[in-house]
Short mmCIF file of C-alpha atoms in Angstrom, two decimals:
data_model
loop_
_atom_site.label_atom_id
_atom_site.label_comp_id
_atom_site.label_asym_id
_atom_site.label_seq_id
_atom_site.Cartn_x
_atom_site.Cartn_y
_atom_site.Cartn_z
CA TYR A 1 -26.92 33.49 10.56
CA LEU A 2 -23.53 35.03 9.72
CA LYS A 3 -25.00 37.64 7.35
CA SER A 4 -25.71 40.06 10.20
CA VAL A 5 -22.19 39.58 11.54
CA TYR A 6 -20.63 40.32 8.14
CA ASP A 7 -22.97 43.27 7.56
CA SER A 8 -22.38 44.92 10.94
CA VAL A 9 -21.22 48.53 10.57
CA SER A 10 -20.15 48.86 14.20
CA PRO A 11 -16.50 49.93 14.63
CA ARG A 12 -16.21 47.48 17.55
CA ILE A 13 -17.27 43.85 17.09
CA LEU A 14 -16.94 40.99 19.59
CA LEU A 15 -17.41 37.33 18.68
CA LYS A 16 -17.91 34.81 21.47
CA CYS A 17 -17.68 31.51 19.63
CA GLY A 18 -17.59 27.77 19.98
CA ARG A 19 -15.07 25.69 18.05
CA GLN A 20 -15.39 25.15 14.28
CA VAL A 21 -18.01 27.85 13.62
CA GLU A 22 -16.12 29.67 10.82
CA LYS A 23 -14.73 32.31 13.22
CA SER A 24 -11.24 32.40 11.67
CA THR A 25 -12.72 32.36 8.17
CA TYR A 26 -14.79 35.43 9.06
CA LEU A 27 -11.78 37.24 10.51
CA GLY A 28 -9.70 36.54 7.41
CA ASN A 29 -12.49 37.61 5.07
CA ARG A 30 -13.03 40.82 7.02
CA LEU A 31 -9.33 41.70 6.94
CA LEU A 32 -9.00 40.96 3.23
CA ALA A 33 -12.17 42.87 2.31
CA LEU A 34 -11.21 46.03 4.21
CA THR A 35 -7.62 46.13 2.95
CA CYS A 36 -8.68 45.61 -0.68
CA ILE A 37 -11.55 48.12 -0.58
CA GLN A 38 -9.89 50.86 1.47
CA PRO A 39 -6.62 52.37 0.15
CA ASN A 40 -3.79 53.03 2.61
CA PHE A 41 -5.51 50.88 5.24
CA THR A 42 -3.45 48.90 7.76
CA ALA A 43 -5.06 45.97 9.58
CA LEU A 44 -3.18 44.54 12.55
CA TYR A 45 -3.91 40.90 13.45
CA VAL A 46 -2.79 39.64 16.86
CA SER A 47 -3.06 36.15 18.39
CA PRO A 48 -1.52 34.74 21.59
CA THR A 49 1.18 32.53 20.00
CA ASN A 50 3.56 32.46 17.07
CA GLN A 51 2.11 29.19 15.76
CA GLN A 52 -1.47 30.48 15.85
CA THR A 53 -0.47 33.58 13.88
CA LYS A 54 1.41 31.52 11.27
CA THR A 55 -1.54 29.14 10.87
CA PHE A 56 -3.97 32.03 10.41
CA SER A 57 -1.65 33.74 7.93
CA ASN A 58 -1.31 30.62 5.78
CA ASP A 59 -4.87 29.25 5.99
CA ARG A 60 -7.03 32.40 6.17
CA ILE A 61 -4.96 34.99 4.26
CA LYS A 62 -2.50 33.26 1.90
CA GLU A 63 -4.91 30.52 0.80
CA PRO A 64 -7.69 32.90 -0.33
CA LEU A 65 -5.13 35.14 -2.04
CA ASP A 66 -3.73 32.14 -3.94
CA THR A 67 -7.09 30.69 -4.99
CA SER A 68 -9.24 33.77 -5.67
CA GLU A 69 -8.69 35.63 -8.96
CA ARG A 70 -10.44 38.70 -7.57
CA LEU A 71 -8.18 38.89 -4.52
CA ARG A 72 -5.06 37.99 -6.49
CA ALA A 73 -5.63 41.09 -8.62
CA TRP A 74 -4.83 43.21 -5.55
CA THR A 75 -1.38 41.67 -4.99
CA THR A 76 1.91 41.31 -6.81
CA ASP A 77 5.17 39.45 -6.20
CA LYS A 78 6.96 42.80 -6.04
CA LEU A 79 5.27 43.56 -2.70
CA ALA A 80 5.90 41.92 0.67
CA GLN A 81 4.01 38.63 0.95
CA ASN A 82 5.62 36.91 3.94
CA VAL A 83 3.99 35.23 6.92
CA PHE A 84 3.87 38.39 9.04
CA GLN A 85 3.04 40.99 6.37
CA LYS A 86 0.78 41.06 3.32
CA LYS A 87 0.90 44.18 1.15
CA PHE A 88 -1.56 45.21 -1.58
CA ILE A 89 -1.28 47.40 -4.68
CA ASN A 90 -3.52 50.08 -3.13
CA ARG A 91 -0.88 50.58 -0.39
CA SER A 92 -2.97 48.77 2.19
CA GLN A 93 -1.49 45.95 4.25
CA ILE A 94 -2.20 43.24 6.82
CA VAL A 95 0.37 43.01 9.60
CA LEU A 96 0.34 39.84 11.70
CA ARG A 97 1.87 39.57 15.18
CA TYR A 98 1.53 37.58 18.40
CA ALA A 99 1.39 38.69 22.05
CA PHE A 100 1.14 36.31 24.99
CA LEU A 101 3.05 37.41 28.09
CA ASN A 102 3.69 40.92 26.76
CA ALA A 103 2.79 43.14 23.81
CA ASP A 104 6.33 44.25 22.88
CA ARG A 105 6.05 42.81 19.34
CA VAL A 106 3.02 45.01 18.68
CA ARG A 107 4.21 48.33 20.08
CA GLY A 108 4.78 51.11 17.58
CA ILE A 109 2.77 49.63 14.70
CA PRO A 110 0.35 52.30 13.41
CA ALA A 111 -2.91 50.69 12.29
CA ASP A 112 -6.48 51.50 11.31
CA MET A 113 -7.90 48.24 12.61
CA VAL A 114 -6.93 45.89 15.42
CA CYS A 115 -8.06 42.27 15.21
CA ILE A 116 -7.35 40.17 18.31
CA ASP A 117 -8.00 36.45 17.87
CA GLU A 118 -8.26 33.93 20.74
CA ILE A 119 -8.56 36.95 23.00
CA GLN A 120 -9.41 34.75 25.99
CA ASP A 121 -5.70 33.76 26.12
CA VAL A 122 -4.37 37.32 25.80
CA LEU A 123 -3.53 38.98 29.11
CA THR A 124 -6.02 41.73 29.96
CA ASP A 125 -3.18 44.18 30.65
CA ASN A 126 -1.94 43.76 27.07
CA ILE A 127 -5.24 44.82 25.45
CA PRO A 128 -4.81 48.61 26.01
CA VAL A 129 -1.25 48.40 24.64
CA ILE A 130 -2.49 46.70 21.47
CA GLU A 131 -5.43 49.11 21.12
CA GLU A 132 -3.02 52.06 21.26
CA CYS A 133 -1.92 51.11 17.73
CA VAL A 134 -5.14 52.65 16.32
CA SER A 135 -5.11 55.76 18.52
CA HIS A 136 -4.18 58.10 15.62
CA SER A 137 -6.43 56.47 13.01
CA SER A 138 -9.66 58.01 11.79
CA PHE A 139 -11.18 54.50 11.60
CA LYS A 140 -10.23 52.94 14.96
CA TYR A 141 -11.83 49.59 14.06
CA LYS A 142 -11.61 46.88 16.71
CA LEU A 143 -12.48 43.25 16.09
CA TYR A 144 -12.21 40.74 18.93
CA ALA A 145 -12.93 37.02 18.83
CA GLY A 146 -12.37 33.92 20.89
CA THR A 147 -13.73 30.90 22.73
CA PRO A 148 -14.29 31.69 26.43
CA LYS A 149 -13.31 28.28 27.95
CA SER A 150 -14.18 29.70 31.40
CA LEU A 151 -16.05 32.59 33.04
CA ASP A 152 -12.85 34.33 34.16
CA ASN A 153 -11.02 35.77 31.17
CA THR A 154 -10.79 38.85 28.94
CA LEU A 155 -13.41 37.65 26.46
CA GLU A 156 -16.07 36.97 29.08
CA SER A 157 -15.42 40.32 30.74
CA LEU A 158 -15.88 42.23 27.46
CA TRP A 159 -19.01 40.19 26.66
CA VAL A 160 -20.71 40.96 29.98
CA GLU A 161 -19.65 44.58 30.45
CA ASP A 162 -19.24 46.11 26.97
CA SER A 163 -21.24 44.15 24.36
CA THR A 164 -24.81 44.08 23.09
CA GLN A 165 -24.84 40.29 23.76
CA ASN A 166 -26.64 39.25 20.57
CA GLU A 167 -28.00 35.69 20.78
CA TRP A 168 -29.39 33.53 17.96
CA VAL A 169 -32.94 32.81 19.14
CA VAL A 170 -34.84 29.86 17.69
CA PRO A 171 -38.66 29.53 17.89
CA CYS A 172 -40.46 26.32 18.85
CA ASP A 173 -43.56 25.76 16.70
CA SER A 174 -44.80 23.15 19.20
CA CYS A 175 -45.01 25.65 22.06
CA GLY A 176 -47.88 28.03 21.26
CA GLY A 177 -47.97 29.91 17.96
CA GLY A 178 -47.33 33.25 16.32
CA ASP A 179 -46.10 35.84 18.78
CA TYR A 180 -46.71 33.43 21.68
CA ARG A 181 -44.20 30.80 20.62
CA HIS A 182 -41.42 29.77 23.00
CA TRP A 183 -38.04 31.12 21.91
CA ASN A 184 -34.83 29.22 22.66
CA ILE A 185 -31.47 30.79 23.41
CA LEU A 186 -29.25 27.88 22.48
CA ASP A 187 -27.24 26.20 25.25
CA GLU A 188 -26.63 22.72 26.70
CA THR A 189 -30.32 22.22 27.53
CA ASN A 190 -31.12 22.26 23.80
CA ILE A 191 -28.84 19.31 22.98
CA GLY A 192 -30.96 16.19 22.33
CA PRO A 193 -29.74 12.66 21.53
CA GLU A 194 -30.17 13.19 17.77
CA TYR A 195 -31.04 16.86 17.18
CA LEU A 196 -31.65 20.20 18.87
CA ILE A 197 -34.68 20.22 21.16
CA CYS A 198 -36.84 22.89 22.77
CA ASP A 199 -35.82 23.54 26.37
CA SER A 200 -39.52 23.82 27.27
CA CYS A 201 -41.31 20.90 25.58
CA GLY A 202 -38.44 18.72 24.32
CA LYS A 203 -39.64 18.71 20.70
CA GLN A 204 -37.23 19.19 17.78
CA ILE A 205 -36.32 22.75 16.81
CA ASN A 206 -34.62 24.02 13.67
CA PRO A 207 -31.79 26.54 14.20
CA MET A 208 -32.24 27.65 10.57
CA HIS A 209 -35.97 28.27 11.03
CA GLU A 210 -37.17 31.08 8.77
CA ASP A 211 -38.06 33.14 11.84
CA ALA A 212 -34.83 32.46 13.76
CA GLN A 213 -32.99 35.74 14.33
CA TRP A 214 -30.45 37.67 16.35
CA ALA A 215 -31.77 39.30 19.52
CA SER A 216 -29.83 41.56 21.86
CA MET A 217 -29.81 40.60 25.54
CA ASN A 218 -28.12 43.90 26.42
CA PRO A 219 -29.26 46.53 23.89
CA ASN A 220 -27.83 49.48 25.84
CA PRO A 221 -24.39 48.63 27.29
CA ARG A 222 -23.29 51.16 29.90
CA VAL A 223 -19.99 52.04 28.24
CA PRO A 224 -18.90 55.00 26.08
CA HIS A 225 -18.14 52.79 23.07
CA PRO A 226 -20.25 49.61 23.13
CA MET A 227 -19.36 46.51 21.14
CA ASP A 228 -21.63 44.75 18.69
CA GLY A 229 -21.37 41.31 20.32
CA TYR A 230 -22.43 37.95 18.86
CA ARG A 231 -22.41 34.54 20.55
CA VAL A 232 -22.03 31.72 18.02
CA PRO A 233 -22.40 28.39 19.90
CA GLN A 234 -21.09 25.24 18.30
#
C-alpha cells in the first residue's frame, strides 16, 4: 500500500497517519533519495521539538547511512555529519531543525524541499514562515506528515481543505461480487475482536486484498496547489 505514496510525483504530499505505520521511515527514505539523486539539493526537515528532531536524525538518517553501502558511497567524513546537518558529495544536504512556539530557528535557510513532521503540533502561524524557505527554489517540494489526535489542528485543516483525501479501500467478497461488492474505508467500525471486519456484514476482510486500492474522496480540491493526501490508519 505504500508503493503509491513512494511513487507520487506531486510536489505537495500530505500523510495523515496512525502510530507505527512507517511514516518516519518513509520521510527519511524520501529525504535521502532526493538528496542523493539530485545534486545541489537542500532538504529542510522540521519537527516540533529538539528531541523529536534528534531522534529522527539518528534513527531515520544516520542509521541508514551507516548500514547501507549504497548510501554510504554518497558521504565522507570530510563533510558535515552532525545531528542537525548531513552533507553529501554531490553538494546536496539535509538540514534538520525544530519549531514549536516560533519558527526563528528555520528563518533564512534556503531549501528546495520542506518536510514538516508531526505537523499537528506545529502552530499554524509558523507554517507560512517555514514554507518561505523554498520560495526561491525551482522545486518547491513540500512534504507534511503527522497524527491528527483531534479534529482541530493544522494537519486536519490541510487534509479537509487542500488534499485529495486518498483512502485505502478494501472490498468485502461476502457482500455481493465483482463491481457490486461493498467497499470499506477503514475506521473503528472495521475493528473486530480478532481481525478486520466488513462494516456492512461483519465478515472478515483482508486489507491486503489483491483488489484493495487507493481511492480519492476529494479528487478536485478547491485550492491553487492541491496536496496529494494519504490517510494511513494504524
